[in-house]
mmCIF file of C-alpha atoms in Angstrom:
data_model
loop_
_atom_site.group_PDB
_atom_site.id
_atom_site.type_symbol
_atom_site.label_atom_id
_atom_site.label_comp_id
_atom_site.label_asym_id
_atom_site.label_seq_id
_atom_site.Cartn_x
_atom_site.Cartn_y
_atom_site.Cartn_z
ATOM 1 C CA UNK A 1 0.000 0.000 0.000
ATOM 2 C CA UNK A 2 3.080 2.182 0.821
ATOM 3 C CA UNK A 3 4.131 1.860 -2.145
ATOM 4 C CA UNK A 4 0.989 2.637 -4.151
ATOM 5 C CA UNK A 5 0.520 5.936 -2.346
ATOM 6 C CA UNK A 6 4.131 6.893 -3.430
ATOM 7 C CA UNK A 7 3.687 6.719 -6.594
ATOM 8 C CA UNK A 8 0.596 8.149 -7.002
ATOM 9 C CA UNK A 9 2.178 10.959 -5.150
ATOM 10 C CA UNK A 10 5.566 10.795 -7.382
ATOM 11 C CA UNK A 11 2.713 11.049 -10.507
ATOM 12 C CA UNK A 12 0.786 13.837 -9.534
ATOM 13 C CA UNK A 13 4.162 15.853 -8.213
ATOM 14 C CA UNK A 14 5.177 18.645 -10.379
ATOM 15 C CA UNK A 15 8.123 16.600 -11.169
ATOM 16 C CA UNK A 16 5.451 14.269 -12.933
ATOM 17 C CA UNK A 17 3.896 17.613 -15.317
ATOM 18 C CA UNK A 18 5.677 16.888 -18.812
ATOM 19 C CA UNK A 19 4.895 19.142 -21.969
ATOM 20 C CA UNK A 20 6.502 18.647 -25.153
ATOM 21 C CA UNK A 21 6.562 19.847 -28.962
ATOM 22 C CA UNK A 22 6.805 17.549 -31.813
ATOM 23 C CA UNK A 23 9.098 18.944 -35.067
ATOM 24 C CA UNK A 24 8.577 17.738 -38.366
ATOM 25 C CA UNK A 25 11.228 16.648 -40.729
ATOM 26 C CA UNK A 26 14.176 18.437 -41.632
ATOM 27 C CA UNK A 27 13.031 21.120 -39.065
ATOM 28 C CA UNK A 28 15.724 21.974 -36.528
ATOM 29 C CA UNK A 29 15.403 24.135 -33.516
ATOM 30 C CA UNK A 30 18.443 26.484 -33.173
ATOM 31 C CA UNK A 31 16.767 27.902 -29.377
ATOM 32 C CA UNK A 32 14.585 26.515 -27.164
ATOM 33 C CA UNK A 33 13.486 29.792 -24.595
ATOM 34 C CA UNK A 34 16.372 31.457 -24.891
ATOM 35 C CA UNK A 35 19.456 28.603 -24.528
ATOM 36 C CA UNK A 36 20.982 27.113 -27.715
ATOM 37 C CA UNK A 37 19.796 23.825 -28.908
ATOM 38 C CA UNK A 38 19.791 21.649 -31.357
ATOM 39 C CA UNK A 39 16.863 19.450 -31.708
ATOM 40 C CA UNK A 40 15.367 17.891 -34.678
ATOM 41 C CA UNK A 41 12.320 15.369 -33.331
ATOM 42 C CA UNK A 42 10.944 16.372 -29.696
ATOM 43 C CA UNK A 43 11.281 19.696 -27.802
ATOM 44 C CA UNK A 44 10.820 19.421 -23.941
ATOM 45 C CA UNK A 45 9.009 22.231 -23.218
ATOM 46 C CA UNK A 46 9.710 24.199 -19.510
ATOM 47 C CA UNK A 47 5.985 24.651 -17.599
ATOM 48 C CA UNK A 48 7.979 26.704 -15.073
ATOM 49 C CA UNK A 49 8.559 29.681 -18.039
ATOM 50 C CA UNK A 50 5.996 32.388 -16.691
ATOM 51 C CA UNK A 51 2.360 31.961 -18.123
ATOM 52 C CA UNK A 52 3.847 28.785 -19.382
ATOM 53 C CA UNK A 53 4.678 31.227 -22.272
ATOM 54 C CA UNK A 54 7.221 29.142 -24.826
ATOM 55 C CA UNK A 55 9.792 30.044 -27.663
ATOM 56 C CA UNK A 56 11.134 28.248 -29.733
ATOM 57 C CA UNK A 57 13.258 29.384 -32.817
ATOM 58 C CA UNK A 58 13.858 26.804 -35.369
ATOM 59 C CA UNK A 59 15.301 26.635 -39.176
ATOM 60 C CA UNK A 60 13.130 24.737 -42.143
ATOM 61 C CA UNK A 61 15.338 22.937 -44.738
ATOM 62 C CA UNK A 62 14.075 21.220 -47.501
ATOM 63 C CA UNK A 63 15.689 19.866 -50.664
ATOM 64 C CA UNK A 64 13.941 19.930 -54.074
ATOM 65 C CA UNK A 65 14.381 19.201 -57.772
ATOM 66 C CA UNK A 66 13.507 22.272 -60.290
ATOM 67 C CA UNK A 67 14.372 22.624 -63.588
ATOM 68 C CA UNK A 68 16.623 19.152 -63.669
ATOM 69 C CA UNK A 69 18.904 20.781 -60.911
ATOM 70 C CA UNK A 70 18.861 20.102 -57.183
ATOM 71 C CA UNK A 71 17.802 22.979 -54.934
ATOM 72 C CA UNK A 72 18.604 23.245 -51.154
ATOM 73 C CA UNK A 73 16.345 25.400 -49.136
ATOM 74 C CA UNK A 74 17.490 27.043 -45.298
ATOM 75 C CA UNK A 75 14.815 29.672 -43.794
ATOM 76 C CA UNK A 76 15.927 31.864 -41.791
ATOM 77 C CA UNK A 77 15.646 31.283 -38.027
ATOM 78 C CA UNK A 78 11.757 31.746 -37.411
ATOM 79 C CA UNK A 79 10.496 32.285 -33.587
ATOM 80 C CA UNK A 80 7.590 30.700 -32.651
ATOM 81 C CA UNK A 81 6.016 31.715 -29.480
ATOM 82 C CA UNK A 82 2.844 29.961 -27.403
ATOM 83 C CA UNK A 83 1.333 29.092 -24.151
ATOM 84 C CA UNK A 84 1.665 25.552 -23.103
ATOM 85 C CA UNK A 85 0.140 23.072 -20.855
ATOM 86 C CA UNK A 86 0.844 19.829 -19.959
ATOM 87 C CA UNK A 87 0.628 18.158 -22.899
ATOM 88 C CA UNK A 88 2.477 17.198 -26.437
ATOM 89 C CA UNK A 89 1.914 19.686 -29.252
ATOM 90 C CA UNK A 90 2.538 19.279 -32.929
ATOM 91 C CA UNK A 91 4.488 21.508 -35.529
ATOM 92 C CA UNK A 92 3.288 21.267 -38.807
ATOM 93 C CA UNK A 93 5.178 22.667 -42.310
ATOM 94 C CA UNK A 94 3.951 22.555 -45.505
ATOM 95 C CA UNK A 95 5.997 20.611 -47.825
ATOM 96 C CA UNK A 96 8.325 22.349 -50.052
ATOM 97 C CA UNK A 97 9.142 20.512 -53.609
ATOM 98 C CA UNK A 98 9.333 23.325 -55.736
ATOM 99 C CA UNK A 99 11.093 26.916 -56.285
ATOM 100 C CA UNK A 100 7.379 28.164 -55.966
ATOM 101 C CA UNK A 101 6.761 26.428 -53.175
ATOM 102 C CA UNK A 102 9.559 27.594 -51.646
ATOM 103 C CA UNK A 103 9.238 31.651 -51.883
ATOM 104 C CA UNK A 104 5.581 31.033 -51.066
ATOM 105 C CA UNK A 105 6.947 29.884 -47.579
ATOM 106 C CA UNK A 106 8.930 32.425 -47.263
ATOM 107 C CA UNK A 107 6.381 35.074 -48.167
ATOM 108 C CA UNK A 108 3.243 34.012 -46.473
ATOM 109 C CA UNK A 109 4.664 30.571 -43.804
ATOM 110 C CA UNK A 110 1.387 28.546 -43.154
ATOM 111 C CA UNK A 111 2.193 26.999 -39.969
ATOM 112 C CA UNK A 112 0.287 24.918 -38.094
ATOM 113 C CA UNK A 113 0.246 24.399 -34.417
ATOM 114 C CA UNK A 114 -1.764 21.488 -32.801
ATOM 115 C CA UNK A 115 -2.256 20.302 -29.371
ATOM 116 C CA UNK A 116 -3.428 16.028 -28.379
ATOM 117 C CA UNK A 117 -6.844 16.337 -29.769
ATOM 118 C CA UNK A 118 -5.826 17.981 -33.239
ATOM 119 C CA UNK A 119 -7.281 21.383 -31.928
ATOM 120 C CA UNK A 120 -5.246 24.741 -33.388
ATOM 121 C CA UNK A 121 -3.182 26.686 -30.665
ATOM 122 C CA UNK A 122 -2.909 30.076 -31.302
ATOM 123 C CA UNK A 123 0.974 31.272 -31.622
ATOM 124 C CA UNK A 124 2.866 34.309 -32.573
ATOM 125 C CA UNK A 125 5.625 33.826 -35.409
ATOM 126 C CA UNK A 126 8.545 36.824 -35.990
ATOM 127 C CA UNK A 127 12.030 36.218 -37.289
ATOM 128 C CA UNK A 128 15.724 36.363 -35.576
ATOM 129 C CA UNK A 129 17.388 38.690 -38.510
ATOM 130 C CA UNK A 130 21.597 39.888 -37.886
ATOM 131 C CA UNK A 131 23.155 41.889 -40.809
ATOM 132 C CA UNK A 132 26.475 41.551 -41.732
ATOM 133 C CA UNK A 133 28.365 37.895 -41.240
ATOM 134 C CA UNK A 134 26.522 35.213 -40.174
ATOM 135 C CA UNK A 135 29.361 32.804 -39.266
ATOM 136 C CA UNK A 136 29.965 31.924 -35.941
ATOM 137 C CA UNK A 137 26.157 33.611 -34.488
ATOM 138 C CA UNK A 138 25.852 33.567 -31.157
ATOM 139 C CA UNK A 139 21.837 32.974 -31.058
ATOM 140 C CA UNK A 140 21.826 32.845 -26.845
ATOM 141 C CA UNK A 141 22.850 36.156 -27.117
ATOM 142 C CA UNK A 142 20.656 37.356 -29.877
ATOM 143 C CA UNK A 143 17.354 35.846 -28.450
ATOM 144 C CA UNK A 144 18.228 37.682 -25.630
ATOM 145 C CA UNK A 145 18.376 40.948 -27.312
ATOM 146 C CA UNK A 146 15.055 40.406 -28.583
ATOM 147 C CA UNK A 147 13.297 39.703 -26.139
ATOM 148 C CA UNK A 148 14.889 42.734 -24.200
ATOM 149 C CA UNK A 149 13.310 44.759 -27.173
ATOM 150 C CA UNK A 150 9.688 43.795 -26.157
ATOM 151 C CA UNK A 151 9.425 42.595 -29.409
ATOM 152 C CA UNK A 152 6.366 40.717 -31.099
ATOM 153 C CA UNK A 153 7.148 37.011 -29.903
ATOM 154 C CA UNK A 154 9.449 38.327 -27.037
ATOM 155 C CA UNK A 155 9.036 36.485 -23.658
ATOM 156 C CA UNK A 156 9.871 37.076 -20.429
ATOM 157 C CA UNK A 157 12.674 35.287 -18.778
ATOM 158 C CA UNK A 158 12.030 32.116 -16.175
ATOM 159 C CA UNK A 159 14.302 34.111 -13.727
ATOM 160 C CA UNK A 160 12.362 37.506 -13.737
ATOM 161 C CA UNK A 161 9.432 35.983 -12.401
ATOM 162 C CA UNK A 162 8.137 38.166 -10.030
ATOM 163 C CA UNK A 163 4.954 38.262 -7.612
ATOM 164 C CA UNK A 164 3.324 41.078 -10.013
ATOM 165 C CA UNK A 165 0.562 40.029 -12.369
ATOM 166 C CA UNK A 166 1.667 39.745 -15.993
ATOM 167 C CA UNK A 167 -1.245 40.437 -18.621
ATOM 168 C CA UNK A 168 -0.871 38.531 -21.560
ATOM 169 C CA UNK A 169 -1.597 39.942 -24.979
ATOM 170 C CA UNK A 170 -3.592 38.050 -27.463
ATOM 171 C CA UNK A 171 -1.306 36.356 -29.633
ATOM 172 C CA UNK A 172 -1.838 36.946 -33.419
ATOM 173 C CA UNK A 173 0.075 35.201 -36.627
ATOM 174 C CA UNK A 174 1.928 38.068 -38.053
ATOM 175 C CA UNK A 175 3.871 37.790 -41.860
ATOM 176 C CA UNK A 176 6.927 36.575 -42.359
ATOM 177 C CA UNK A 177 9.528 38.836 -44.654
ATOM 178 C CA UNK A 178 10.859 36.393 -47.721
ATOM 179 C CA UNK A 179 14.279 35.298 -47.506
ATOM 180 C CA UNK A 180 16.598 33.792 -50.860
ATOM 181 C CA UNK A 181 16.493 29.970 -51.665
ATOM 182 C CA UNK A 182 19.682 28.263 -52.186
ATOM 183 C CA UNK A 183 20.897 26.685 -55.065
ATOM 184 C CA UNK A 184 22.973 23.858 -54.255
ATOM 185 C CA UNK A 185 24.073 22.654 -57.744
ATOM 186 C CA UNK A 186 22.924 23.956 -60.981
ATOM 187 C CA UNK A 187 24.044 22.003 -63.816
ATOM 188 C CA UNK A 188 22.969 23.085 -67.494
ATOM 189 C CA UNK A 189 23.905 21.317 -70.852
ATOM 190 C CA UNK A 190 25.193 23.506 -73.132
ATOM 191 C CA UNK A 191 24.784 22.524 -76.546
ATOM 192 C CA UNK A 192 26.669 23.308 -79.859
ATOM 193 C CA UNK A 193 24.188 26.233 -80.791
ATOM 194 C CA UNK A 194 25.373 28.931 -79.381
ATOM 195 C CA UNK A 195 21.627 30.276 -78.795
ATOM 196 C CA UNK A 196 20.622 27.470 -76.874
ATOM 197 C CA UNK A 197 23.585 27.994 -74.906
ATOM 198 C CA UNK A 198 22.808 31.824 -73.965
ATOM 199 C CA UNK A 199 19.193 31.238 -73.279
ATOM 200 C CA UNK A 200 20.441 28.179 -70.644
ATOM 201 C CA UNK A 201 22.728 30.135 -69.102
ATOM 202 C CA UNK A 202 20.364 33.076 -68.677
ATOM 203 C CA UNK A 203 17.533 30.457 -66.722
ATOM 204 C CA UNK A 204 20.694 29.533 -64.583
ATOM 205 C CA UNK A 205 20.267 31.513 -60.928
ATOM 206 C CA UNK A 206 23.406 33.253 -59.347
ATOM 207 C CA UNK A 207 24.085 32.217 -56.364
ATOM 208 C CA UNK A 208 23.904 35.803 -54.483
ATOM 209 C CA UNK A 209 26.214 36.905 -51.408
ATOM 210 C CA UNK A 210 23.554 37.015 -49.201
ATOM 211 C CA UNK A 211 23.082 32.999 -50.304
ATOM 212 C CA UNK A 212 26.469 31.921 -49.794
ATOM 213 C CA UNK A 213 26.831 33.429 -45.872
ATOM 214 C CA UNK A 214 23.596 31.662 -45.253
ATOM 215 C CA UNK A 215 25.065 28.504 -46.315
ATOM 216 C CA UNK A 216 27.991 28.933 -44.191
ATOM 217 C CA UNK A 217 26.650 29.701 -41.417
ATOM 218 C CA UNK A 218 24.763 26.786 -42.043
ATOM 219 C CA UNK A 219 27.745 24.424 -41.944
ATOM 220 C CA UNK A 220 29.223 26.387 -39.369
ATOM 221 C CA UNK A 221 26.992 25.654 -37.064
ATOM 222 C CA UNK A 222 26.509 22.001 -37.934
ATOM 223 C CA UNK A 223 30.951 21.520 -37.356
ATOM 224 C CA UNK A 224 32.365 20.445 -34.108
ATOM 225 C CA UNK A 225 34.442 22.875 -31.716
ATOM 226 C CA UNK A 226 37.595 21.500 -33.232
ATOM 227 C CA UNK A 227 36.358 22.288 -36.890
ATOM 228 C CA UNK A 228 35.102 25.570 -35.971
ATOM 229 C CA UNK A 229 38.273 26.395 -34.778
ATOM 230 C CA UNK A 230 40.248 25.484 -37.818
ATOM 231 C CA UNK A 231 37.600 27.477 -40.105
ATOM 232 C CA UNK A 232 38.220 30.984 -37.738
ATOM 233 C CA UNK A 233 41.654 30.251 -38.028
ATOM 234 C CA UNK A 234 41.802 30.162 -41.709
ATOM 235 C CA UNK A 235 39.438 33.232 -42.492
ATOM 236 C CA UNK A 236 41.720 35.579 -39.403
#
C-alpha cells in the first residue's frame, strides 16, 4: 500500500507535469526559450517559463528538384512563441518541392500548431534577422536581445518571475519577410548552338552573397568545436 501511495504521489508531483513539442522533418530548432539547442524530433518544453509562455526558434530545410537541378532550401531562423500546458503539441510545415513552393513559404509561412486532440493553438511567429556575417552567431545572445526589445514574440525570462501580475496579450500570426532559396548545384547542358547555350545560361540563378553566408553559417553551425576552430583560423 506504501508503495501505491508513493507513486501516485511521485505522478501527480510537479516533477510528474511533462509538456513537449513535436518537429517535423528536416526542421531543426536552433533555441529553445532562450538557450541554444539543437533538436530535430521532440522539444521538452519548460511549464515553469511564466504563463507557461514558450519560444522556440527553429530553421526549415528542404531539398527539391527544379528545372533538372537540385535545390537546397534554409529559412531563416523563425520564432515561434505559445502558451503551453501539460501536454504534447505538434508543428506542422507545408511541404516544399518546388522553387514556388519555396518563396511562397517564405512570403506568407502557413504553420500549423496542434495540441493532443488535433485542436489549433494560437501562436505568434517573428524572425531572428543579424546583418552583416553570419558565421559563428551567437543565437543565446541574440534571443536575448530580442526579447529585451519587447518585441512581437518576445518572452519574459524564467528568472524575472516576479509576484506582479503579468497580462498577456492576445497572440496573433503576423507575416513573415521572404528570404533567398539556395541553389545547391545547378548544372545546365550547353549545346553546340550557341543560342541554346545563352538562353540556358540566362535560366541559370546566381548564387547571391547574401546565399552563400547563409550557407555557411549553415555548416558552421553544424561543425564540431575542433572544426570551428580550424575554419576561424583560416578566415583571421
Amino acid at each position: 500500500m506504501r508503495h501505491i501511495i508513493a507513486l501516485l504521489c511521485l505522478t501527480l508531483s510537479p516533477m510528474g507535469i511533462a509538456a513537449s513539442l513535436q518537429l517535423p522533418n528536416r526542421a531543426e530548432t536552433v533555441l529553445v526559450n532562450g538557450k541554444a539547442s539543437q533538436q530535430q524530433s521532440s522539444v521538452k518544453l519548460d511549464l515553469s517559463m511564466p504563463d507557461n509562455m514558450q519560444q522556440i526558434a527553429f530553421r526549415y530545410q528542404a531539398r527539391y528538384r527544379d528545372n533538372g537541378s537540385q535545390n537546397n532550401f534554409i529559412s531563416d531562423v523563425v520564432i515561434l512563441r505559445f502558451q503551453a500546458s501539460e501536454q504534447n503539441y505538434q508543428l506542422t510545415l507545408p511541404t516544399i518541392n518546388s522553387a514556388s513552393r519555396a518563396n511562397q513559404f517564405n512570403d506568407q509561412p502557413t504553420i500549423t500548431l496542434t495540441d493532443n486532440t488535433g485542436k489549433s493553438i494560437v501562436f505568434t511567429q517573428d524572425k531572428l534577422m543579424k546583418s552583416g556575417l553570419q558565421i559563428g552567431r551567437d543565437f543565446a545572445q541574440e534571443i536575448a536581445q530580442y526579447n529585451g526589445s519587447g518585441a512581437i514574440a518576445a518572452i519574459a525570462s524564467a528568472k524575472r518571475i516576479t509576484s506582479k501580475t503579468t497580462t498577456v496579450a492576445p497572440v496573433v500570426p503576423i507575416a513573415i519577410m521572404p528570404v533567398a532559396i539556395v541553389p545547391v548545384a545547378k548544372m545546365t547542358e550547353v549545346t553546340a548552338s550557341n543560342n541554346t547555350a545563352d538562353t540556358q545560361v540566362n535560366k541559370t540563378e546566381d548564387i547571391t552573397q547574401a546565399e552563400i553566408s547563409r550557407m555557411l553559417d549553415y555548416w558552421y553551425q553544424k561543425a564540431n568545436p575542433n572544426t570551428q576552430a580550424e575554419f576561424k583560423a583560416k578566415i583571421n
